[in-house]
């Protein structure tokens, strides 16, 4: 086993840390309050290569490995998970999905601008009545010969209003159940698309979450990814990698809160000494550091398996489950260590706590991760 990072991986980590600590920090509180979409950060991160970090340079990506992606996601998420979720969806769901399974035409036309970050993508699986139970797709893609006719509603879509390209999961042959599901690349400016209001979320408030409605939207047949009926497997396989991104995001939220709590506990005094000198606080910090390190190993192991071309579905489910629970627990403890200061916005930890909650919910709830893990160990 080798626990060293390569020079290239350390450079990516440093670049993400520098950007987060210098730029994201400046307006993160204001964007949390206003829910304003961080367009200027997306543009800057695109220029630095973070929007197509794992995409092959042949398609204008940065060509880095999944370990580099985890390192970058941790650093960005320490400061602002609203920005890191945009990076995550674009990279591990949209760019990866098209690169791994798309046609040459789809890669030329859509992957290039997505990897350059000129446009961003969204992944449209969830519906009002289909989130965890992803086979129950009500959105239909009716085969009309040389095009599909798309009708239905998608919910909780990250980048819902700002995306230039949607990957839409829809049912084409209901009698075949999940084997009749397709995935289509749909351009945002197609006729018949309407976008619902910005969701007023508890956390990750400046990411762009919307419902998207399709009414008789014509999608060329050539925009279907893979064979007829490949859509459900596409979603499952793509989410396996997406969960590495969200696990790394949860890790970053936890380590961001921990670093703030550590700093605060060395400055704040009670009973005549810094609170870090009280065992009640020192033991909390020890538990936080230990759990964060374990979450980091889970993330890196899943990323390493993916980079080695080995199965990583169970590892990514474990990483997401553990890192999300760690984020929720660590951020709550970070608020506790800050006392009253932890409960107000300017100390950041209450925001990190609100952000942590979502990592237990999206890209498969913690309960879904336990289904995936238990099925594997009970095989
Ligand atoms: N990779 C490839 N294929 C997969 C797969 C994976 N990771 N997981 C399932 N499949 C295939 C199965 O092999 C099966 O195919 P066949 O019928 O050809 O054998 C098919 O998909 C159906 O699988 P399964 O019977 O396991 O489906 P279930 O309805 O029991 O659901 C879970 C499985 C729970 C794992 C799935 O529904 C899921 O991941 N749900 C959560 C979705 C999610 O993350 N939603 C959040 C919205 S995205 S932000």
Short mmCIF file of C-alpha atoms and ligand atoms in Angstrom, two decimals:
data_model
loop_
_atom_site.label_atom_id
_atom_site.label_comp_id
_atom_site.label_asym_id
_atom_site.label_seq_id
_atom_site.Cartn_x
_atom_site.Cartn_y
_atom_site.Cartn_z
CA UNK A 1 0.00 0.00 0.00
CA UNK A 2 1.16 3.49 -0.76
CA UNK A 3 -0.33 6.39 1.21
CA UNK A 4 1.62 9.08 -0.65
CA UNK A 5 -0.03 11.40 -3.11
CA UNK A 6 1.67 12.17 -6.42
CA UNK A 7 3.08 15.62 -7.08
CA UNK A 8 0.21 16.27 -9.49
CA UNK A 9 -2.42 15.28 -6.91
CA UNK A 10 -0.85 17.61 -4.33
CA UNK A 11 -0.86 20.46 -6.87
CA UNK A 12 -4.59 19.98 -7.55
CA UNK A 13 -5.32 19.88 -3.82
CA UNK A 14 -3.32 23.07 -3.31
CA UNK A 15 -5.02 24.85 -6.21
CA UNK A 16 -8.48 23.96 -4.87
CA UNK A 17 -7.47 25.02 -1.34
CA UNK A 18 -6.08 28.34 -2.56
CA UNK A 19 -9.22 29.10 -4.55
CA UNK A 20 -11.54 28.16 -1.69
CA UNK A 21 -9.60 30.01 1.03
CA UNK A 22 -8.98 33.14 -1.07
CA UNK A 23 -12.07 33.47 -3.24
CA UNK A 24 -15.02 31.33 -2.09
CA UNK A 25 -14.68 32.57 1.48
CA UNK A 26 -15.17 36.22 0.44
CA UNK A 27 -18.86 35.99 -0.45
CA UNK A 28 -20.01 32.64 0.93
CA UNK A 29 -22.05 34.17 3.77
CA UNK A 30 -23.69 36.70 1.51
CA UNK A 31 -24.60 34.01 -1.05
CA UNK A 32 -25.97 31.78 1.72
CA UNK A 33 -28.26 34.65 2.70
CA UNK A 34 -29.30 35.67 -0.82
CA UNK A 35 -29.27 32.24 -2.56
CA UNK A 36 -27.56 33.92 -5.50
CA UNK A 37 -26.10 31.46 -8.04
CA UNK A 38 -22.25 31.61 -7.94
CA UNK A 39 -21.79 32.15 -11.69
CA UNK A 40 -18.48 34.01 -11.27
CA UNK A 41 -17.01 31.14 -9.26
CA UNK A 42 -18.15 28.55 -11.80
CA UNK A 43 -16.44 30.58 -14.52
CA UNK A 44 -13.22 30.89 -12.52
CA UNK A 45 -13.21 27.20 -11.59
CA UNK A 46 -13.77 26.32 -15.25
CA UNK A 47 -10.70 28.38 -16.19
CA UNK A 48 -8.71 26.43 -13.59
CA UNK A 49 -9.89 23.12 -15.12
CA UNK A 50 -12.16 22.03 -12.25
CA UNK A 51 -15.35 21.62 -14.28
CA UNK A 52 -13.92 18.74 -16.31
CA UNK A 53 -11.31 17.57 -13.86
CA UNK A 54 -11.46 13.85 -14.76
CA UNK A 55 -12.41 14.22 -18.43
CA UNK A 56 -9.85 13.08 -20.98
CA UNK A 57 -7.84 16.03 -22.43
CA UNK A 58 -8.90 14.69 -25.85
CA UNK A 59 -12.32 16.14 -24.93
CA UNK A 60 -10.91 19.30 -23.35
CA UNK A 61 -10.84 17.98 -19.78
CA UNK A 62 -8.00 18.19 -17.26
CA UNK A 63 -7.40 14.41 -17.37
CA UNK A 64 -6.85 13.99 -13.62
CA UNK A 65 -7.68 10.84 -11.67
CA UNK A 66 -10.50 10.27 -9.19
CA UNK A 67 -8.14 10.71 -6.22
CA UNK A 68 -7.38 14.25 -7.42
CA UNK A 69 -11.12 14.82 -7.73
CA UNK A 70 -11.65 13.74 -4.10
CA UNK A 71 -8.86 16.04 -2.91
CA UNK A 72 -10.32 18.99 -4.83
CA UNK A 73 -13.87 18.30 -3.63
CA UNK A 74 -12.72 18.18 0.00
CA UNK A 75 -10.97 21.55 -0.25
CA UNK A 76 -13.82 23.34 -2.03
CA UNK A 77 -16.41 21.87 0.35
CA UNK A 78 -14.53 23.02 3.45
CA UNK A 79 -15.61 26.51 2.48
CA UNK A 80 -18.66 26.26 0.22
CA UNK A 81 -20.67 23.12 -0.57
CA UNK A 82 -23.06 25.12 -2.80
CA UNK A 83 -20.20 25.58 -5.23
CA UNK A 84 -18.76 22.10 -4.80
CA UNK A 85 -22.07 20.40 -5.63
CA UNK A 86 -22.10 22.23 -8.98
CA UNK A 87 -18.58 20.91 -9.61
CA UNK A 88 -19.61 17.42 -8.50
CA UNK A 89 -22.74 17.11 -10.64
CA UNK A 90 -20.96 18.44 -13.71
CA UNK A 91 -17.97 16.13 -13.29
CA UNK A 92 -19.10 12.84 -11.88
CA UNK A 93 -22.63 12.61 -13.24
CA UNK A 94 -22.76 14.57 -16.48
CA UNK A 95 -19.22 14.58 -17.94
CA UNK A 96 -18.52 11.06 -16.71
CA UNK A 97 -21.87 9.75 -17.99
CA UNK A 98 -21.30 11.10 -21.50
CA UNK A 99 -17.62 10.16 -21.62
CA UNK A 100 -18.17 6.59 -20.41
CA UNK A 101 -21.31 5.75 -22.37
CA UNK A 102 -21.92 8.44 -25.02
CA UNK A 103 -21.37 8.29 -28.79
CA UNK A 104 -18.58 10.15 -30.57
CA UNK A 105 -21.08 12.75 -31.74
CA UNK A 106 -22.35 13.27 -28.18
CA UNK A 107 -18.80 13.67 -26.88
CA UNK A 108 -17.88 16.16 -29.60
CA UNK A 109 -21.03 18.19 -29.28
CA UNK A 110 -21.75 18.11 -25.55
CA UNK A 111 -18.80 16.77 -23.57
CA UNK A 112 -16.31 19.35 -24.86
CA UNK A 113 -18.22 22.47 -23.73
CA UNK A 114 -19.19 20.74 -20.47
CA UNK A 115 -15.58 19.78 -19.67
CA UNK A 116 -14.43 23.31 -20.50
CA UNK A 117 -17.14 24.59 -18.17
CA UNK A 118 -18.61 26.82 -20.91
CA UNK A 119 -21.93 25.20 -20.12
CA UNK A 120 -22.85 23.15 -17.09
CA UNK A 121 -24.95 20.01 -16.94
CA UNK A 122 -27.72 18.58 -14.78
CA UNK A 123 -28.80 15.01 -14.03
CA UNK A 124 -32.58 14.56 -14.06
CA UNK A 125 -33.59 11.34 -12.32
CA UNK A 126 -35.75 12.34 -9.33
CA UNK A 127 -39.45 12.96 -9.77
CA UNK A 128 -42.26 14.01 -7.44
CA UNK A 129 -42.92 10.30 -6.81
CA UNK A 130 -39.59 8.69 -7.70
CA UNK A 131 -36.48 9.52 -5.69
CA UNK A 132 -35.19 6.48 -3.83
CA UNK A 133 -37.40 4.14 -5.86
CA UNK A 134 -35.77 5.17 -9.10
CA UNK A 135 -37.41 2.53 -11.31
CA UNK A 136 -40.81 4.27 -10.94
CA UNK A 137 -40.23 6.86 -13.65
CA UNK A 138 -43.40 8.69 -14.73
CA UNK A 139 -41.62 10.92 -17.24
CA UNK A 140 -42.12 9.39 -20.68
CA UNK A 141 -39.93 9.43 -23.78
CA UNK A 142 -42.21 8.17 -26.52
CA UNK A 143 -40.46 6.73 -29.57
CA UNK A 144 -41.62 8.69 -32.63
CA UNK A 145 -39.23 7.28 -35.20
CA UNK A 146 -36.36 9.71 -35.53
CA UNK A 147 -37.09 11.55 -32.27
CA UNK A 148 -38.45 11.02 -28.75
CA UNK A 149 -41.37 13.00 -27.39
CA UNK A 150 -40.60 13.89 -23.79
CA UNK A 151 -43.30 14.60 -21.19
CA UNK A 152 -43.14 14.80 -17.40
CA UNK A 153 -41.73 16.56 -14.36
CA UNK A 154 -38.38 16.21 -12.64
CA UNK A 155 -37.78 17.39 -9.06
CA UNK A 156 -34.87 18.65 -6.93
CA UNK A 157 -32.63 19.25 -9.93
CA UNK A 158 -29.22 20.69 -9.07
CA UNK A 159 -28.22 23.23 -11.78
CA UNK A 160 -31.89 23.06 -12.85
CA UNK A 161 -32.07 26.61 -14.16
CA UNK A 162 -28.43 27.24 -15.02
CA UNK A 163 -27.62 24.06 -16.95
CA UNK A 164 -27.17 24.18 -20.72
CA UNK A 165 -27.61 20.44 -21.01
CA UNK A 166 -29.87 18.02 -19.15
CA UNK A 167 -29.38 14.26 -18.89
CA UNK A 168 -33.00 13.12 -18.59
CA UNK A 169 -34.01 9.65 -17.41
CA UNK A 170 -37.42 8.71 -18.85
CA UNK A 171 -39.60 5.70 -19.51
CA UNK A 172 -40.05 4.59 -23.15
CA UNK A 173 -41.60 1.14 -22.70
CA UNK A 174 -43.60 0.99 -19.44
CA UNK A 175 -44.42 -2.69 -19.98
CA UNK A 176 -40.68 -3.46 -19.70
CA UNK A 177 -40.43 -1.65 -16.35
CA UNK A 178 -36.84 -0.54 -15.59
CA UNK A 179 -35.61 -2.23 -18.77
CA UNK A 180 -37.69 0.24 -20.80
CA UNK A 181 -36.01 3.35 -19.33
CA UNK A 182 -33.83 5.59 -21.51
CA UNK A 183 -31.46 8.47 -20.91
CA UNK A 184 -31.56 11.43 -23.28
CA UNK A 185 -29.33 14.45 -23.70
CA UNK A 186 -31.73 17.40 -23.82
CA UNK A 187 -30.69 20.94 -24.66
CA UNK A 188 -31.99 23.48 -22.17
CA UNK A 189 -33.31 25.81 -24.87
CA UNK A 190 -35.50 23.12 -26.51
CA UNK A 191 -39.13 24.07 -27.02
CA UNK A 192 -41.52 22.86 -24.31
CA UNK A 193 -39.23 23.10 -21.27
CA UNK A 194 -40.27 25.14 -18.27
CA UNK A 195 -38.39 25.55 -15.02
CA UNK A 196 -40.07 25.94 -11.63
CA UNK A 197 -39.10 28.46 -8.95
CA UNK A 198 -35.77 28.26 -7.08
CA UNK A 199 -36.18 25.91 -4.10
CA UNK A 200 -35.70 27.77 -0.81
CA UNK A 201 -33.44 25.20 0.81
CA UNK A 202 -32.15 24.77 4.37
CA UNK A 203 -28.54 24.63 3.19
CA UNK A 204 -26.44 24.75 0.01
CA UNK A 205 -28.61 27.74 -0.62
CA UNK A 206 -26.79 29.24 -3.57
CA UNK A 207 -26.83 26.05 -5.61
CA UNK A 208 -29.55 26.17 -8.18
CA UNK A 209 -32.29 23.63 -7.33
CA UNK A 210 -35.47 23.57 -9.40
CA UNK A 211 -38.22 21.38 -10.80
CA UNK A 212 -38.06 21.02 -14.59
CA UNK A 213 -41.18 20.33 -16.66
CA UNK A 214 -41.24 18.83 -20.17
CA UNK A 215 -44.25 19.24 -22.43
CA UNK A 216 -44.00 17.56 -25.85
CA UNK A 217 -40.28 18.22 -26.07
CA UNK A 218 -38.78 16.72 -29.23
CA UNK A 219 -35.39 15.08 -28.63
CA UNK A 220 -33.45 13.70 -31.62
CA UNK A 221 -32.90 9.93 -31.45
CA UNK A 222 -29.15 10.48 -31.74
CA UNK A 223 -29.28 12.11 -28.29
CA UNK A 224 -30.14 8.83 -26.57
CA UNK A 225 -27.14 7.50 -24.63
CA UNK A 226 -26.51 3.80 -25.22
CA UNK A 227 -28.96 1.19 -26.48
CA UNK A 228 -32.72 1.36 -26.14
CA UNK A 229 -33.52 0.57 -22.47
CA UNK A 230 -30.05 1.41 -21.08
CA UNK A 231 -31.26 4.39 -19.00
CA UNK A 232 -31.70 2.70 -15.62
CA UNK A 233 -28.34 0.98 -15.71
CA UNK A 234 -26.83 4.27 -16.88
CA UNK A 235 -28.30 6.02 -13.84
CA UNK A 236 -27.12 3.34 -11.41
CA UNK A 237 -23.60 3.17 -12.80
CA UNK A 238 -23.19 6.91 -13.02
CA UNK A 239 -24.46 7.41 -9.47
CA UNK A 240 -21.79 5.01 -8.19
CA UNK A 241 -19.19 7.61 -9.19
CA UNK A 242 -21.39 10.53 -8.19
CA UNK A 243 -21.44 9.17 -4.65
CA UNK A 244 -17.64 9.42 -4.46
CA UNK A 245 -18.02 13.13 -5.19
CA UNK A 246 -20.72 13.59 -2.55
CA UNK A 247 -18.75 11.53 -0.02
CA UNK A 248 -15.77 13.83 -0.62
CA UNK A 249 -18.07 16.81 -0.25
CA UNK A 250 -19.31 15.51 3.11
CA UNK A 251 -15.68 14.93 4.13
CA UNK A 252 -14.88 18.54 3.26
CA UNK A 253 -17.85 19.91 5.18
CA UNK A 254 -16.73 17.88 8.22
CA UNK A 255 -13.09 18.94 7.98
CA UNK A 256 -14.03 22.59 7.39
CA UNK A 257 -16.12 22.60 10.59
CA UNK A 258 -13.43 20.71 12.50
CA UNK A 259 -10.70 23.18 11.49
CA UNK A 260 -12.84 26.07 12.68
CA UNK A 261 -13.65 24.31 15.98
CA UNK A 262 -9.97 23.49 16.55
CA UNK A 263 -8.94 27.09 15.98
CA UNK A 264 -11.72 28.47 18.17
CA UNK A 265 -10.96 26.09 21.02
CA UNK A 266 -7.35 27.35 21.15
CA UNK A 267 -8.51 30.98 21.43
CA UNK A 268 -11.66 30.93 23.55
CA UNK A 269 -11.06 30.90 27.30
CA UNK A 270 -13.30 29.61 30.11
CA UNK A 271 -12.43 28.93 33.73
CA UNK A 272 -9.06 30.59 33.25
CA UNK A 273 -7.76 28.57 30.30
CA UNK A 274 -8.32 27.94 26.59
CA UNK A 275 -11.26 25.56 26.17
CA UNK A 276 -9.02 23.09 24.26
CA UNK A 277 -7.41 22.41 27.65
CA UNK A 278 -10.68 21.05 29.01
CA UNK A 279 -10.94 17.33 28.44
CA UNK A 280 -14.62 17.70 27.43
CA UNK A 281 -13.48 19.70 24.40
CA UNK A 282 -10.17 17.91 23.72
CA UNK A 283 -11.94 14.52 23.54
CA UNK A 284 -14.55 15.93 21.15
CA UNK A 285 -11.74 17.18 18.91
CA UNK A 286 -10.04 13.77 19.08
CA UNK A 287 -13.23 11.99 18.04
CA UNK A 288 -13.83 14.49 15.25
CA UNK A 289 -10.29 14.08 13.87
CA UNK A 290 -10.52 10.28 14.04
CA UNK A 291 -13.85 10.08 12.22
CA UNK A 292 -12.72 12.55 9.56
CA UNK A 293 -9.58 10.51 8.91
CA UNK A 294 -11.69 7.35 8.56
CA UNK A 295 -14.07 9.13 6.15
CA UNK A 296 -11.06 10.33 4.13
CA UNK A 297 -9.77 6.76 3.79
CA UNK A 298 -13.21 5.56 2.65
CA UNK A 299 -13.31 8.26 -0.05
CA UNK A 300 -9.78 7.60 -1.25
CA UNK A 301 -10.33 3.84 -1.33
CA UNK A 302 -13.44 4.20 -3.50
CA UNK A 303 -11.59 6.65 -5.78
CA UNK A 304 -8.59 4.34 -6.01
CA UNK A 305 -10.78 1.37 -6.97
CA UNK A 306 -12.40 3.45 -9.72
CA UNK A 307 -9.00 4.55 -11.00
CA UNK A 308 -7.83 0.91 -11.03
CA UNK A 309 -10.85 -0.15 -13.10
CA UNK A 310 -12.12 -2.34 -10.26
CA UNK A 311 -15.76 -2.46 -9.01
CA UNK A 312 -16.41 0.47 -6.68
CA UNK A 313 -20.20 0.55 -6.13
CA UNK A 314 -20.11 -0.86 -2.60
CA UNK A 315 -17.04 1.19 -1.67
CA UNK A 316 -18.68 4.40 -2.87
CA UNK A 317 -21.89 3.57 -0.96
CA UNK A 318 -19.83 2.96 2.21
CA UNK A 319 -17.87 6.16 1.66
CA UNK A 320 -21.01 8.23 1.21
CA UNK A 321 -22.82 6.65 4.15
CA UNK A 322 -19.91 7.11 6.54
CA UNK A 323 -18.78 10.53 5.34
CA UNK A 324 -22.32 11.97 5.39
CA UNK A 325 -22.97 10.73 8.94
CA UNK A 326 -19.54 12.04 9.96
CA UNK A 327 -20.33 15.44 8.45
CA UNK A 328 -23.64 15.66 10.32
CA UNK A 329 -22.09 14.66 13.63
CA UNK A 330 -18.88 16.72 13.32
CA UNK A 331 -20.69 19.90 12.28
CA UNK A 332 -23.15 19.54 15.16
CA UNK A 333 -20.24 19.15 17.60
CA UNK A 334 -18.47 22.12 15.99
CA UNK A 335 -21.53 24.26 16.75
CA UNK A 336 -21.51 22.92 20.32
CA UNK A 337 -17.82 23.81 20.80
CA UNK A 338 -18.55 27.35 19.58
CA UNK A 339 -21.46 27.68 22.05
CA UNK A 340 -23.63 30.73 21.31
CA UNK A 341 -21.22 31.92 18.62
CA UNK A 342 -21.81 28.66 16.77
CA UNK A 343 -25.46 29.52 16.40
CA UNK A 344 -24.89 32.75 14.48
CA UNK A 345 -24.05 33.05 10.80
CA UNK A 346 -20.67 34.78 10.90
CA UNK A 347 -18.92 31.81 12.52
CA UNK A 348 -19.83 29.54 9.55
CA UNK A 349 -20.33 26.31 11.51
CA UNK A 350 -24.14 26.51 11.61
CA UNK A 351 -24.08 26.86 7.80
CA UNK A 352 -21.80 23.83 7.51
CA UNK A 353 -24.26 21.92 9.72
CA UNK A 354 -27.13 22.86 7.39
CA UNK A 355 -25.05 21.81 4.38
CA UNK A 356 -24.10 18.48 5.99
CA UNK A 357 -27.72 17.41 6.24
CA UNK A 358 -28.15 17.28 2.47
CA UNK A 359 -25.28 14.82 2.06
CA UNK A 360 -27.38 12.24 3.94
CA UNK A 361 -30.20 12.78 1.43
CA UNK A 362 -29.11 13.40 -2.16
CA UNK A 363 -27.56 10.99 -4.68
CA UNK A 364 -29.12 8.21 -2.62
CA UNK A 365 -30.16 8.63 1.00
CA UNK A 366 -28.17 6.97 3.79
CA UNK A 367 -30.89 4.30 3.85
CA UNK A 368 -30.37 3.61 0.11
CA UNK A 369 -26.62 3.23 0.74
CA UNK A 370 -27.46 0.61 3.39
CA UNK A 371 -29.62 -1.27 0.86
CA UNK A 372 -26.70 -1.31 -1.59
CA UNK A 373 -24.17 -2.40 1.06
CA UNK A 374 -26.40 -5.03 2.67
CA UNK A 375 -27.33 -6.58 -0.68
CA UNK A 376 -23.64 -6.94 -1.47
CA UNK A 377 -22.66 -8.53 1.85
CA UNK A 378 -25.70 -10.83 1.84
CA UNK A 379 -25.14 -12.07 -1.72
N1 LIG B 1 -24.81 -0.91 -11.82
C1 LIG B 1 -25.35 -1.51 -12.89
N2 LIG B 1 -26.59 -2.03 -12.89
C2 LIG B 1 -27.29 -1.93 -11.74
C3 LIG B 1 -26.78 -1.33 -10.58
C4 LIG B 1 -25.49 -0.80 -10.66
N3 LIG B 1 -24.94 -0.18 -9.61
N4 LIG B 1 -27.72 -1.38 -9.61
C5 LIG B 1 -28.76 -2.01 -10.15
N5 LIG B 1 -28.51 -2.35 -11.43
C6 LIG B 1 -29.37 -3.08 -12.36
C7 LIG B 1 -29.66 -4.47 -11.81
O1 LIG B 1 -28.67 -5.39 -12.21
C8 LIG B 1 -30.99 -4.77 -12.42
O2 LIG B 1 -30.83 -5.14 -13.77
P1 LIG B 1 -31.50 -6.46 -14.39
O3 LIG B 1 -32.97 -6.37 -14.10
O4 LIG B 1 -31.16 -6.41 -15.82
O5 LIG B 1 -30.89 -7.62 -13.66
C9 LIG B 1 -31.67 -3.42 -12.45
O6 LIG B 1 -30.64 -2.43 -12.41
C10 LIG B 1 -32.63 -3.20 -11.31
O7 LIG B 1 -31.90 -3.38 -10.12
P2 LIG B 1 -32.59 -3.69 -8.72
O8 LIG B 1 -33.56 -4.80 -8.89
O9 LIG B 1 -31.51 -3.84 -7.73
O10 LIG B 1 -33.43 -2.36 -8.50
P3 LIG B 1 -34.19 -1.82 -7.22
O11 LIG B 1 -35.44 -1.21 -7.68
O12 LIG B 1 -34.25 -2.89 -6.18
O13 LIG B 1 -33.27 -0.59 -6.73
C11 LIG B 1 -31.53 0.66 -5.75
C12 LIG B 1 -31.96 -0.64 -6.45
C13 LIG B 1 -32.21 0.87 -4.42
C14 LIG B 1 -30.04 0.50 -5.52
C15 LIG B 1 -31.78 1.87 -6.69
O14 LIG B 1 -33.15 2.07 -6.90
C16 LIG B 1 -31.18 3.17 -6.21
O15 LIG B 1 -29.96 3.37 -6.26
N6 LIG B 1 -32.03 4.10 -5.75
C17 LIG B 1 -31.58 5.41 -5.34
C18 LIG B 1 -31.51 6.33 -6.51
C19 LIG B 1 -30.94 7.64 -6.10
O16 LIG B 1 -29.77 7.76 -5.80
N7 LIG B 1 -31.81 8.67 -6.12
C20 LIG B 1 -31.39 9.98 -5.81
C21 LIG B 1 -31.69 10.83 -6.97
S1 LIG B 1 -30.32 11.26 -7.90
S2 LIG B 1 -29.78 12.92 -6.96
#
